[in-house]
Coordinates of C-alpha atoms in Angstrom, one line a residue:
X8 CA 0.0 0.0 0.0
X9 CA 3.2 2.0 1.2
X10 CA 4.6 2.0 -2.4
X11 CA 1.1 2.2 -4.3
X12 CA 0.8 5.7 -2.3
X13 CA 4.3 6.5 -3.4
X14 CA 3.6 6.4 -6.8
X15 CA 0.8 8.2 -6.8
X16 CA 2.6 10.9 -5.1
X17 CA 5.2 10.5 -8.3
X18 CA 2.9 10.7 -10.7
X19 CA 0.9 13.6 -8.9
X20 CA 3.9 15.6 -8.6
X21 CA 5.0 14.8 -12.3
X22 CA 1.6 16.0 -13.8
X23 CA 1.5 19.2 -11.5
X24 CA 5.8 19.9 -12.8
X25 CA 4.2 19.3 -16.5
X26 CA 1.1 21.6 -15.8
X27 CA 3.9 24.2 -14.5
X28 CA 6.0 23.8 -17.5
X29 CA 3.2 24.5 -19.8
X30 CA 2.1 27.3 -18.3
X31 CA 6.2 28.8 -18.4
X32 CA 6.0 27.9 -22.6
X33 CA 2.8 29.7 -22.7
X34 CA 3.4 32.5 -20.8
X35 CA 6.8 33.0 -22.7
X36 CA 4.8 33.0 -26.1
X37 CA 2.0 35.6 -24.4
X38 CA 5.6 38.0 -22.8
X39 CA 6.7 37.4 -26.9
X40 CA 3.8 39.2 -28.1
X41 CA 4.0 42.0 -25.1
X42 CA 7.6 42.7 -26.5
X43 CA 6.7 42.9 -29.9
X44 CA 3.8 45.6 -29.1
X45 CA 6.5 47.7 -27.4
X46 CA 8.4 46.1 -24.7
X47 CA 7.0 43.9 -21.5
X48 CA 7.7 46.6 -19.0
X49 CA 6.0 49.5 -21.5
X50 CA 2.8 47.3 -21.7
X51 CA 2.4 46.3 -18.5
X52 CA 3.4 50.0 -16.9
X53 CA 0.5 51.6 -19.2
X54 CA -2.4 53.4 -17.1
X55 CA -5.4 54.3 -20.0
X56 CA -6.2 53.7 -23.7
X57 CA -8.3 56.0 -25.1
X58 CA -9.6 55.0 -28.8
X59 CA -11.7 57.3 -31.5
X60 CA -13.2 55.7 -34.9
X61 CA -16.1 55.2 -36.3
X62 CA -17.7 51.5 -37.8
X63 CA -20.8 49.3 -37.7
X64 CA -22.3 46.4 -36.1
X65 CA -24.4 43.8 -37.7
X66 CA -28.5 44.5 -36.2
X67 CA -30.0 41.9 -34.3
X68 CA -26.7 40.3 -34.8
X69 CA -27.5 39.1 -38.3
X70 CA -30.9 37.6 -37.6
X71 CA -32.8 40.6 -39.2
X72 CA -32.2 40.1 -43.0
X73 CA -34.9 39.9 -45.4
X74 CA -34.4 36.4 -46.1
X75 CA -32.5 33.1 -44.6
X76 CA -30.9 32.5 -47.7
X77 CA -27.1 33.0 -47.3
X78 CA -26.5 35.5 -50.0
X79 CA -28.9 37.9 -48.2
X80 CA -26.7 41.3 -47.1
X81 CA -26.4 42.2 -43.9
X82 CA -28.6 45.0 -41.8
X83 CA -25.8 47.1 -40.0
X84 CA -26.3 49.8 -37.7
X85 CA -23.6 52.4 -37.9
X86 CA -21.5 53.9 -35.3
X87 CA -20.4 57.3 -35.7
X88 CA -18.1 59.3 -32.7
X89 CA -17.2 56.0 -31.4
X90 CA -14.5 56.6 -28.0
X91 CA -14.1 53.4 -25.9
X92 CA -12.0 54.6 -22.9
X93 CA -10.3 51.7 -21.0
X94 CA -8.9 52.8 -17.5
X95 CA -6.1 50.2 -17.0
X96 CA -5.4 51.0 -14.0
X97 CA -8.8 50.2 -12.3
X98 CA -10.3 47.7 -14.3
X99 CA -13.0 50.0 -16.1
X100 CA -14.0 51.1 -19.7
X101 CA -16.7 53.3 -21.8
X102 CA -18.0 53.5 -24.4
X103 CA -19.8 56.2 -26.2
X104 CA -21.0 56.5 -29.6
X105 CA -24.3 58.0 -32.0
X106 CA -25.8 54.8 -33.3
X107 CA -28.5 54.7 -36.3
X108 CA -29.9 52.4 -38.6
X109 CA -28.3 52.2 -42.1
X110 CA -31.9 51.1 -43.2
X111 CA -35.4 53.1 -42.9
X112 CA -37.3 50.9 -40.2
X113 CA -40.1 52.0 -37.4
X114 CA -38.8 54.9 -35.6
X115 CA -37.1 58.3 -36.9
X116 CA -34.5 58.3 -34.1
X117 CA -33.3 55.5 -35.4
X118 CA -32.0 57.1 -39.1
X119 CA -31.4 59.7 -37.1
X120 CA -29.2 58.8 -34.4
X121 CA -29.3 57.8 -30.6
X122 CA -26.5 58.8 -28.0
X123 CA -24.5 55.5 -26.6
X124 CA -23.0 55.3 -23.4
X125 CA -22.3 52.2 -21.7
X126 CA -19.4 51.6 -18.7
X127 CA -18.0 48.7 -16.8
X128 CA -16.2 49.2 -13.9
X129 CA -15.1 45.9 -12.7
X130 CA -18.4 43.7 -12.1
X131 CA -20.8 46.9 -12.6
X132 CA -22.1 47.8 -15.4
X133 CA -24.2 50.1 -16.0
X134 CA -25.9 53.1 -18.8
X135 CA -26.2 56.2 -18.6
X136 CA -29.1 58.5 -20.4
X137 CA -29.1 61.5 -22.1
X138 CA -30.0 63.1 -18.8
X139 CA -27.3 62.0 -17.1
X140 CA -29.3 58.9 -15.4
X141 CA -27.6 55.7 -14.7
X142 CA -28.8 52.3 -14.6
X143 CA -27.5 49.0 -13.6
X144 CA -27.4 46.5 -16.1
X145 CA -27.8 42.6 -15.5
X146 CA -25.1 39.8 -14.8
X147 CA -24.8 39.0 -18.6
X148 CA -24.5 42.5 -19.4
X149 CA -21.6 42.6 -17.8
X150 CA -20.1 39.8 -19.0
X151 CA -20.7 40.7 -22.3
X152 CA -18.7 43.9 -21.5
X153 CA -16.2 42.2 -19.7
X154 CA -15.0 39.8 -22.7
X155 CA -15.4 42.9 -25.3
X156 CA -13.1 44.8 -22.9
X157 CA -11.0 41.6 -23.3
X158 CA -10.7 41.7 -27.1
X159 CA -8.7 44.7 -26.5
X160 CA -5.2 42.9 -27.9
X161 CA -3.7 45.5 -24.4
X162 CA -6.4 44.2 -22.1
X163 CA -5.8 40.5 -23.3
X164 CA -2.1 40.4 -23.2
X165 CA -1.7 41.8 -19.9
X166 CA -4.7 39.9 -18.5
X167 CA -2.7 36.6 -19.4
X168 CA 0.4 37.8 -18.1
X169 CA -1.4 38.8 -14.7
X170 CA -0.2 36.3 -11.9
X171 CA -4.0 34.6 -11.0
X172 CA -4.8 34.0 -14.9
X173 CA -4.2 29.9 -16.1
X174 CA -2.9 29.3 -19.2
X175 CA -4.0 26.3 -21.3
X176 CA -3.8 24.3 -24.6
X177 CA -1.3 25.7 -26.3
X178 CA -1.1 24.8 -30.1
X179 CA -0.1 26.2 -33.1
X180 CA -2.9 26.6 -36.3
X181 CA -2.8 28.9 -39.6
X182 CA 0.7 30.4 -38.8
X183 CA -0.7 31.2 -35.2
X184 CA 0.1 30.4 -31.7
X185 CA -3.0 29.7 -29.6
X186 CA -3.1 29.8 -25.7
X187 CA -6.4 29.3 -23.7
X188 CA -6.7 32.2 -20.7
X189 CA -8.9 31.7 -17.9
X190 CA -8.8 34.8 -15.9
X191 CA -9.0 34.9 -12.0
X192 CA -13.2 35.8 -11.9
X193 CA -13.0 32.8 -14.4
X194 CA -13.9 34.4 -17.9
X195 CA -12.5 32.3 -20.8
X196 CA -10.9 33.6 -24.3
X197 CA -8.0 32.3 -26.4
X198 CA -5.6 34.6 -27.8
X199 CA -4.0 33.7 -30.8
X200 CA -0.3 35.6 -31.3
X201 CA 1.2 35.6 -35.1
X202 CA 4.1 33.9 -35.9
X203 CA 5.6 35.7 -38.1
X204 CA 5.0 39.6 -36.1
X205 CA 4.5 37.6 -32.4
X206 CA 1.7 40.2 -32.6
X207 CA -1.8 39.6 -31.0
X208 CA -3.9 38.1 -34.1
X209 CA -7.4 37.3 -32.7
X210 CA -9.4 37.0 -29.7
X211 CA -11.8 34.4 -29.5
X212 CA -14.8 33.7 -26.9
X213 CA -18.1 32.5 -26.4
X214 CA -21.4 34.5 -24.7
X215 CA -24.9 33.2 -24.2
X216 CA -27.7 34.2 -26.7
X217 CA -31.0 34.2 -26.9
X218 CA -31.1 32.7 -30.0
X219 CA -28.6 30.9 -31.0
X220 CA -28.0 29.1 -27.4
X221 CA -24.4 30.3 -27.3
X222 CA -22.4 32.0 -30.1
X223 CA -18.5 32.5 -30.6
X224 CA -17.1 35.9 -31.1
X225 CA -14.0 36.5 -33.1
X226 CA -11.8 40.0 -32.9
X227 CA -9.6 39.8 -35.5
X228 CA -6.5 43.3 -35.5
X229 CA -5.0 44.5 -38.4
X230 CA -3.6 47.9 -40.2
X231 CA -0.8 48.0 -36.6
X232 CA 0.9 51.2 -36.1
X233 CA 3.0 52.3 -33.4
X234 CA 1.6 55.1 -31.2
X235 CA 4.1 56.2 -28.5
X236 CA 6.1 53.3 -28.6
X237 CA 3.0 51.3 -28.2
X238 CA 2.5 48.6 -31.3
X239 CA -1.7 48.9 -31.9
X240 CA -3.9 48.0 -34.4
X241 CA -6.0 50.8 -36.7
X242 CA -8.6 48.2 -37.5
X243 CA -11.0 45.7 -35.7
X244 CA -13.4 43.2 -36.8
X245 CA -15.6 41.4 -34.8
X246 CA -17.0 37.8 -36.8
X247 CA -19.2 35.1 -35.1
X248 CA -19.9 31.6 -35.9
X249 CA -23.1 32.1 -37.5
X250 CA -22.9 32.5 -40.9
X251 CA -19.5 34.0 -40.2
X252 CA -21.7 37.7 -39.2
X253 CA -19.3 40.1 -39.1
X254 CA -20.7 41.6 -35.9
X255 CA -18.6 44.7 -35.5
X256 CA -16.4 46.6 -38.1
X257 CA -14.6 49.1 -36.3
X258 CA -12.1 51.5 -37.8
X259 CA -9.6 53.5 -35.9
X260 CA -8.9 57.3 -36.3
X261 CA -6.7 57.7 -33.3
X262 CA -5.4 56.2 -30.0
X263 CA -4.6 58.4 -27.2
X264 CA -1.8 56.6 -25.0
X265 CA -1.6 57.1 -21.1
X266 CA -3.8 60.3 -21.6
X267 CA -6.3 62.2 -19.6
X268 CA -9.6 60.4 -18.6
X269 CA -12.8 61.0 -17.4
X270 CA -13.6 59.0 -13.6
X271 CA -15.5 56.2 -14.9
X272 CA -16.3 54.9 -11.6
X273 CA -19.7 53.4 -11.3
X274 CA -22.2 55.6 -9.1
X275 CA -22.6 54.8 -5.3
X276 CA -26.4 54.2 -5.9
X277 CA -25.5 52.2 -9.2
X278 CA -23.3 50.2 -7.1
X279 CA -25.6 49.8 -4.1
X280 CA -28.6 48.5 -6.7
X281 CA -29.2 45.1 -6.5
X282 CA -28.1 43.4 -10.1
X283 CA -31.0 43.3 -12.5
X284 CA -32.5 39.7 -12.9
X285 CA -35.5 39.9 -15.2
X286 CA -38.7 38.3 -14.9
X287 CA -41.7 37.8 -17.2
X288 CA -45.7 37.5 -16.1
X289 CA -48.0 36.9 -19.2
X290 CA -51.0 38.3 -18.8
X291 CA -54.0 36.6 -21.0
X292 CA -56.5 38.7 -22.4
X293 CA -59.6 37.5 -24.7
X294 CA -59.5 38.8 -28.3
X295 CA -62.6 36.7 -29.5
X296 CA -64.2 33.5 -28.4
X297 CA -61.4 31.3 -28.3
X298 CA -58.1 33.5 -28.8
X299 CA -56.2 35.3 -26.5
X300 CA -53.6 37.9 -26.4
X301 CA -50.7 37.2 -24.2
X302 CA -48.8 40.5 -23.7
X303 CA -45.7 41.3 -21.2
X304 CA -42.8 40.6 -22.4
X305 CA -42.0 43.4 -25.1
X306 CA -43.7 42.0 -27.8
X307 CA -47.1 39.7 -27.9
X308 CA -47.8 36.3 -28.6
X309 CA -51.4 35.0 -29.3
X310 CA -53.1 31.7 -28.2
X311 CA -55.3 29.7 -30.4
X312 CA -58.0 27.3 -29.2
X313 CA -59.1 24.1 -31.4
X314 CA -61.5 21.6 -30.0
X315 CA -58.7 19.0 -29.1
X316 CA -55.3 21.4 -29.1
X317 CA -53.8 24.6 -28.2
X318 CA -51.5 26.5 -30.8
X319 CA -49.2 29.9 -30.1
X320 CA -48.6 32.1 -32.7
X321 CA -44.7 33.8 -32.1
X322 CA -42.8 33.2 -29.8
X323 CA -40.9 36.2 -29.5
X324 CA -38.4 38.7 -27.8
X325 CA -36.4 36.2 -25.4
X326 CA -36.3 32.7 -23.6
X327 CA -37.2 33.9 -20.5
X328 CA -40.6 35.8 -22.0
X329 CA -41.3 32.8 -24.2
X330 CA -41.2 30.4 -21.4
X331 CA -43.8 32.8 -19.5
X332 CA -45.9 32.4 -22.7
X333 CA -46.1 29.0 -23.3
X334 CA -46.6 28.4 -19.4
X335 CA -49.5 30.4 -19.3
X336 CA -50.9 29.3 -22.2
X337 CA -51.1 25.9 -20.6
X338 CA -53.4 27.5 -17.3
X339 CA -55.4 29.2 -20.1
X340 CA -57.3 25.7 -20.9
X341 CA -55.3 22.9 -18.9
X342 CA -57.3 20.0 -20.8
X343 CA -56.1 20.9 -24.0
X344 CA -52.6 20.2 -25.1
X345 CA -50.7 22.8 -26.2
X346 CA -49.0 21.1 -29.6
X347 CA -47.8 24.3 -32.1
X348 CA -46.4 27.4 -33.0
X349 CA -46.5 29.6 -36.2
X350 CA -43.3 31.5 -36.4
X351 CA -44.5 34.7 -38.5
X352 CA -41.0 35.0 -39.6
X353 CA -37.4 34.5 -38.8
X354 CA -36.4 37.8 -37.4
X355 CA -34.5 37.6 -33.8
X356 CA -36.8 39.1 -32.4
X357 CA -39.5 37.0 -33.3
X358 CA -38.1 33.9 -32.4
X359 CA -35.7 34.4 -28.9
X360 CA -38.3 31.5 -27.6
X361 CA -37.3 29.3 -30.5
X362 CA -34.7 26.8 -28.7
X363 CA -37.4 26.5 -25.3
X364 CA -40.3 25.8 -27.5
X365 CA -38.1 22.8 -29.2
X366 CA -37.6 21.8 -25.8
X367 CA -40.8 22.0 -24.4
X368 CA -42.0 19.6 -27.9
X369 CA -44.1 21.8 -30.0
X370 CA -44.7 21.5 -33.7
X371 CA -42.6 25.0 -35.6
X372 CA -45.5 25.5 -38.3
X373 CA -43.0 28.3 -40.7
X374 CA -42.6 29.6 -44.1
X375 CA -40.9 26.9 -45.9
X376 CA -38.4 29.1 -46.8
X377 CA -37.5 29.6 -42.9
X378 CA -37.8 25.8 -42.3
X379 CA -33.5 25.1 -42.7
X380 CA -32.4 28.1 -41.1
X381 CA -34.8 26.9 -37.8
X382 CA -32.9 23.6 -38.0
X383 CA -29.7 24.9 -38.5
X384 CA -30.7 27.2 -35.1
X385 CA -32.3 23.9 -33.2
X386 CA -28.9 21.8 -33.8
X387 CA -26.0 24.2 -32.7
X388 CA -24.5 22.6 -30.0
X389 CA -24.5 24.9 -26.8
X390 CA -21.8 23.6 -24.2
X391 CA -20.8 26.4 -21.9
X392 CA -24.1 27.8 -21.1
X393 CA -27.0 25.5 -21.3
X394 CA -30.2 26.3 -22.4
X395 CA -33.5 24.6 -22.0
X396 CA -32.6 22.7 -25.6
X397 CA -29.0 21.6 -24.4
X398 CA -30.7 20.5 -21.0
X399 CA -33.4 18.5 -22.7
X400 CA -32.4 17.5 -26.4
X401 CA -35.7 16.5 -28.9
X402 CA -35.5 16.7 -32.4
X403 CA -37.2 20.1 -34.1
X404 CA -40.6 19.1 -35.7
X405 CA -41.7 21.4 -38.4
X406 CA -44.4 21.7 -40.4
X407 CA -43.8 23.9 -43.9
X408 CA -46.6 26.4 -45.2
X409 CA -45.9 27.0 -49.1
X410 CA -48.5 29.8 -49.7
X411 CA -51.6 28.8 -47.6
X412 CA -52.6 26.2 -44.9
X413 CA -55.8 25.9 -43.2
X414 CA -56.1 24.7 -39.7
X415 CA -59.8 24.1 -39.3
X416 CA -62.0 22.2 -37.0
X417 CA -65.3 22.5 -34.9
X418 CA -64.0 24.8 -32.5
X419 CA -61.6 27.5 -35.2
X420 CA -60.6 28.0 -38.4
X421 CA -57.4 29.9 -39.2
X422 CA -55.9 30.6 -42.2
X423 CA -52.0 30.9 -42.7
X424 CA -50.9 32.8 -45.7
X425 CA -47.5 33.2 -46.6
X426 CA -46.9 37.1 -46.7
X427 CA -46.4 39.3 -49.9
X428 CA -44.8 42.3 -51.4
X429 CA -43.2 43.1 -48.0
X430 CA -39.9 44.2 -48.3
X431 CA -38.8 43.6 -44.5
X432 CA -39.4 39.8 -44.7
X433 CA -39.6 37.6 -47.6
X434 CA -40.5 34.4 -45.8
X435 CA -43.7 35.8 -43.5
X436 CA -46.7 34.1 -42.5
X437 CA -49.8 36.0 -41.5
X438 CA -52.9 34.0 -40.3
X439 CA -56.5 34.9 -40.4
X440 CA -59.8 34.1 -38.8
X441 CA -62.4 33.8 -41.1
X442 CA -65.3 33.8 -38.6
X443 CA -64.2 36.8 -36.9
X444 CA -62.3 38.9 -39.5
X445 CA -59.6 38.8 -37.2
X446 CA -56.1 39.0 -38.8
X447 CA -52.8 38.3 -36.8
X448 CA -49.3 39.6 -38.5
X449 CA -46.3 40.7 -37.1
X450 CA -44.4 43.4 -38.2
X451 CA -46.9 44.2 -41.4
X452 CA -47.8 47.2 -38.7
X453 CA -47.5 48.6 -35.3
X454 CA -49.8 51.6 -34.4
X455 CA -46.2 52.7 -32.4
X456 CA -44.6 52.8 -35.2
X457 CA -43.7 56.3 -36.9
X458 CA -42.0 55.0 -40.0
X459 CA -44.1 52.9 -42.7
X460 CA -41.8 52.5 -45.9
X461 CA -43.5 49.1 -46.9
X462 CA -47.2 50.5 -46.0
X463 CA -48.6 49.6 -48.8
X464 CA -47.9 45.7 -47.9
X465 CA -50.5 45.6 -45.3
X466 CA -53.4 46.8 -47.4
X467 CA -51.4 44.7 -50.9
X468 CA -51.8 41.3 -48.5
X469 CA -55.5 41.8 -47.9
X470 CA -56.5 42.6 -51.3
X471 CA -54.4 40.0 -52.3
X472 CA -56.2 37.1 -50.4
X473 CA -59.2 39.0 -50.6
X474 CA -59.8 39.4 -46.7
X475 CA -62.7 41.1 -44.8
X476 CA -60.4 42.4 -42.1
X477 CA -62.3 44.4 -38.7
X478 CA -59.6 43.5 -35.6
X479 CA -55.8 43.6 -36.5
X480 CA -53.9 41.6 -33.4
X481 CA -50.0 42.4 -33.9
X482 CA -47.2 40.7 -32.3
X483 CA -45.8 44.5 -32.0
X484 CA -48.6 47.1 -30.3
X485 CA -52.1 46.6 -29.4
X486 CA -55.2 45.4 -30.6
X487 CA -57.3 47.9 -32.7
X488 CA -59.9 48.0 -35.2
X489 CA -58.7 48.2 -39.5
X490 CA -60.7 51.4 -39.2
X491 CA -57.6 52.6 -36.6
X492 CA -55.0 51.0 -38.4
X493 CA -55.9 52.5 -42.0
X494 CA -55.5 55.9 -40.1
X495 CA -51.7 55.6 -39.6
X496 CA -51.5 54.1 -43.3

């Protein structure tokens, strides 16, 4: 026994010298990329980065195109006056921009601009408003901030050189050193350092989404230049794993090196507040005789009653709000199963319950054209933060509408019609109620809305199927007569 606990001692103490000496070969390929950027000493004595540029970033994070296809261009929203700040020193960073739309969509401030300012200082972050308020944002917000903040090829390379980081996996791929970093609060990225410069090439790491269960972010540096004997790069872009979304183009006017900087210390109260966790309650509200409105959660979804099922039409906005719906939904009229939902189109937004209603085993009744692009979202594989699909795998069960299907029995008929001349979405679904002239559409209108470039599609679809329409019920707004809609038309 004596000698059996010997050698495990020996082979402990041999893995732990190997873990050691990985982390030495690592670290020396991490200090090789600090000297090339301007010395070890230079990079780790710096106190602030201030950069200025302008860019864009992909909307909705490249779920909002027109179509599913692949060749469909991207929507971007541009960034103009864009400043991140990054206070070294204490662990904190802005940014500030003017954001707007580089399409016509909804609401004029958003061709026209709206003022960005968001801040982490350590484990707080937080917005401010125009006026000057600040809010605390949630958990995830701040991790999102914290590994952006990260993808700063400064913040990165002295991150991994900082004592309580590990070091991991090193391995070489497309002329490229990789090394795993797991920081002391335990966020995760891997650096990649070139070769041939020993400069900082990418950043890689992965965030939760709604969506997409998890997704991989990739910031890529280019154009480097030196700025006060500091080696940095003029250009940045941001690509993700889905469909290779370039999620943020970022071009560099000017870096300001060890400069003067505003305190970006979070606010006592900010800090005092307790950290956002949100919450959903769907209220149910009847529309006609067997449908209801479930509203709440940002946008709507609507419950359908047949004589032996239930079926939900959108589940929208997020996970959390979508689970809220479909849970209520089942109180609504326990003896009936809830089976289905009509997805009115692909658009983020429209589908952030997607993954939970695959879990929960509902039928996805979608444009056909949307039908691969909902498969392709049901199988990514989500490891590092589980979602209600990764906790409880089933296979996605779709049913394809063309141009029309009716679902019709003794209790309701609807009608689902594939939309038309509608420039926002080229695989829609609208579906009607014959026996009420009820219509239900999303995004087709919004009495919110101050914008209507595609108006005309509204009025195009009814004439098209030839539908009496008297209540409009949108996934977006309330419920109002077609007398109240034609009045913003």
């Amino acid at each position: 026994m004596r000698h059996i606990k010997l050698a495990m001692l020996f082979l402990f103490g041999l893995c732990a010298t190997s873990a050691l000496q990985a982390q030495d070969v690592a670290r020396s390929v991490i200090t090789s990329a600090a000297e090339a950027m301007g010395g070890l000493d230079r990079i780790q004595s710096l106190r602030s980065l201030r950069l200025v540029g302008y860019g864009n970033e992909a909307y909705q994070d490249g779920g909002s195109e027109i179509t599913t296809e692949l060749t469909a261009p991207e929507k971007v929203t541009n960034l103009t006056a864009y400043e991140r700040v990054i206070d070294l020193a204490n662990d904190r960073t802005r940014v500030r921009a003017r954001m707007y739309r580089a399409f016509i969509f909804a609401g004029r401030a958003m061709m026209q601009g709206q003022p960005l300012d968001q801040t982490l200082d350590s484990d707080v972050a937080f917005d401010r408003a125009a006026n000057g308020t600040a809010r605390r944002g949630t958990a995830e917000v701040a991790l999102r901030r914290r590994m952006e903040l990260l993808a700063n090829p400064v913040v990165a390379v002295r991150t991994a050189l900082a004592a309580d980081s590990v070091l991991s996996n090193q391995r070489d791929s497309d002329g490229a050193t990789l090394v795993d970093v797991t920081t002391a609060t335990g966020a995760q990225y891997t650096l990649a350092i070139a070769a041939a410069t020993h400069l900082p090439q990418w950043v890689r790491w992965i965030l939760p989404h709604e969506n997409l269960g998890e997704l991989t972010y990739r910031a890529e540096f280019s154009g480097w230049q030196q700025i006060d004997g500091v080696q940095l790069p003029m250009s940045f872009n941001t690509v993700s794993d889905f469909r290779d979304t370039v999620m943020l183009r970022l071009h560099v006017d000017r870096w300001v090196v060890d400069g003067a900087i505003d305190d970006l210390v979070a606010p006592q109260d900010v800090r005092a507040a307790p950290v956002p966790v949100p919450t959903f309650t769907a209220e149910a509200t009847v529309v006609v005789p067997g449908v209801w409105l479930l509203t709440g959660g940002g946008a709507n979804s609507v419950l359908l009653e047949f004589a032996d099922h239930l079926t939900l039409f959108e589940v929208p906005t997020n996970r959390g709000w979508s689970q809220a719906v479909i849970d209520k939904a089942r109180t609504l009229v326990p003896a009936k199963p809830l089976t289905q939902v009509i997805i009115s189109h692909h658009h983020f937004d429209h589908t952030g319950g997607l993954r939970v209603a695959i879990a929960e085993g509902l039928t996805i009744v979608a444009q056909s054209g949307n039908l691969a692009w909902f498969s392709d979202l049901a199988a990514r594989p989500v490891t590092h933060f589980p979602d209600a699909l990764s906790r409880a795998p089933q296979p996605i069960k779709t049913l394809g509408v063309d141009d029309h299907l009716r679902m019709s029995d003794s209790a309701l008929t609807v009608d689902i019609y594939h939309t038309v001349a509608n420039a926002h979405m080229a695989h829609g679904l609208l579906a009607y109620i014959p026996e009420y002239k009820l219509l239900i559409q999303g995004d087709l209108f919004d009495m919110g809305w101050e914008v209507y470039f595609w108006g005309n599609t509204y009025q195009d679809n009814l004439t098209y199927r030839n539908l009496d329409v008297e209540i409009d019920v949108p996934i977006h707004g309330r419920v109002q007569t077609i007398d109240e809609v034609r009045t913003k038309l």
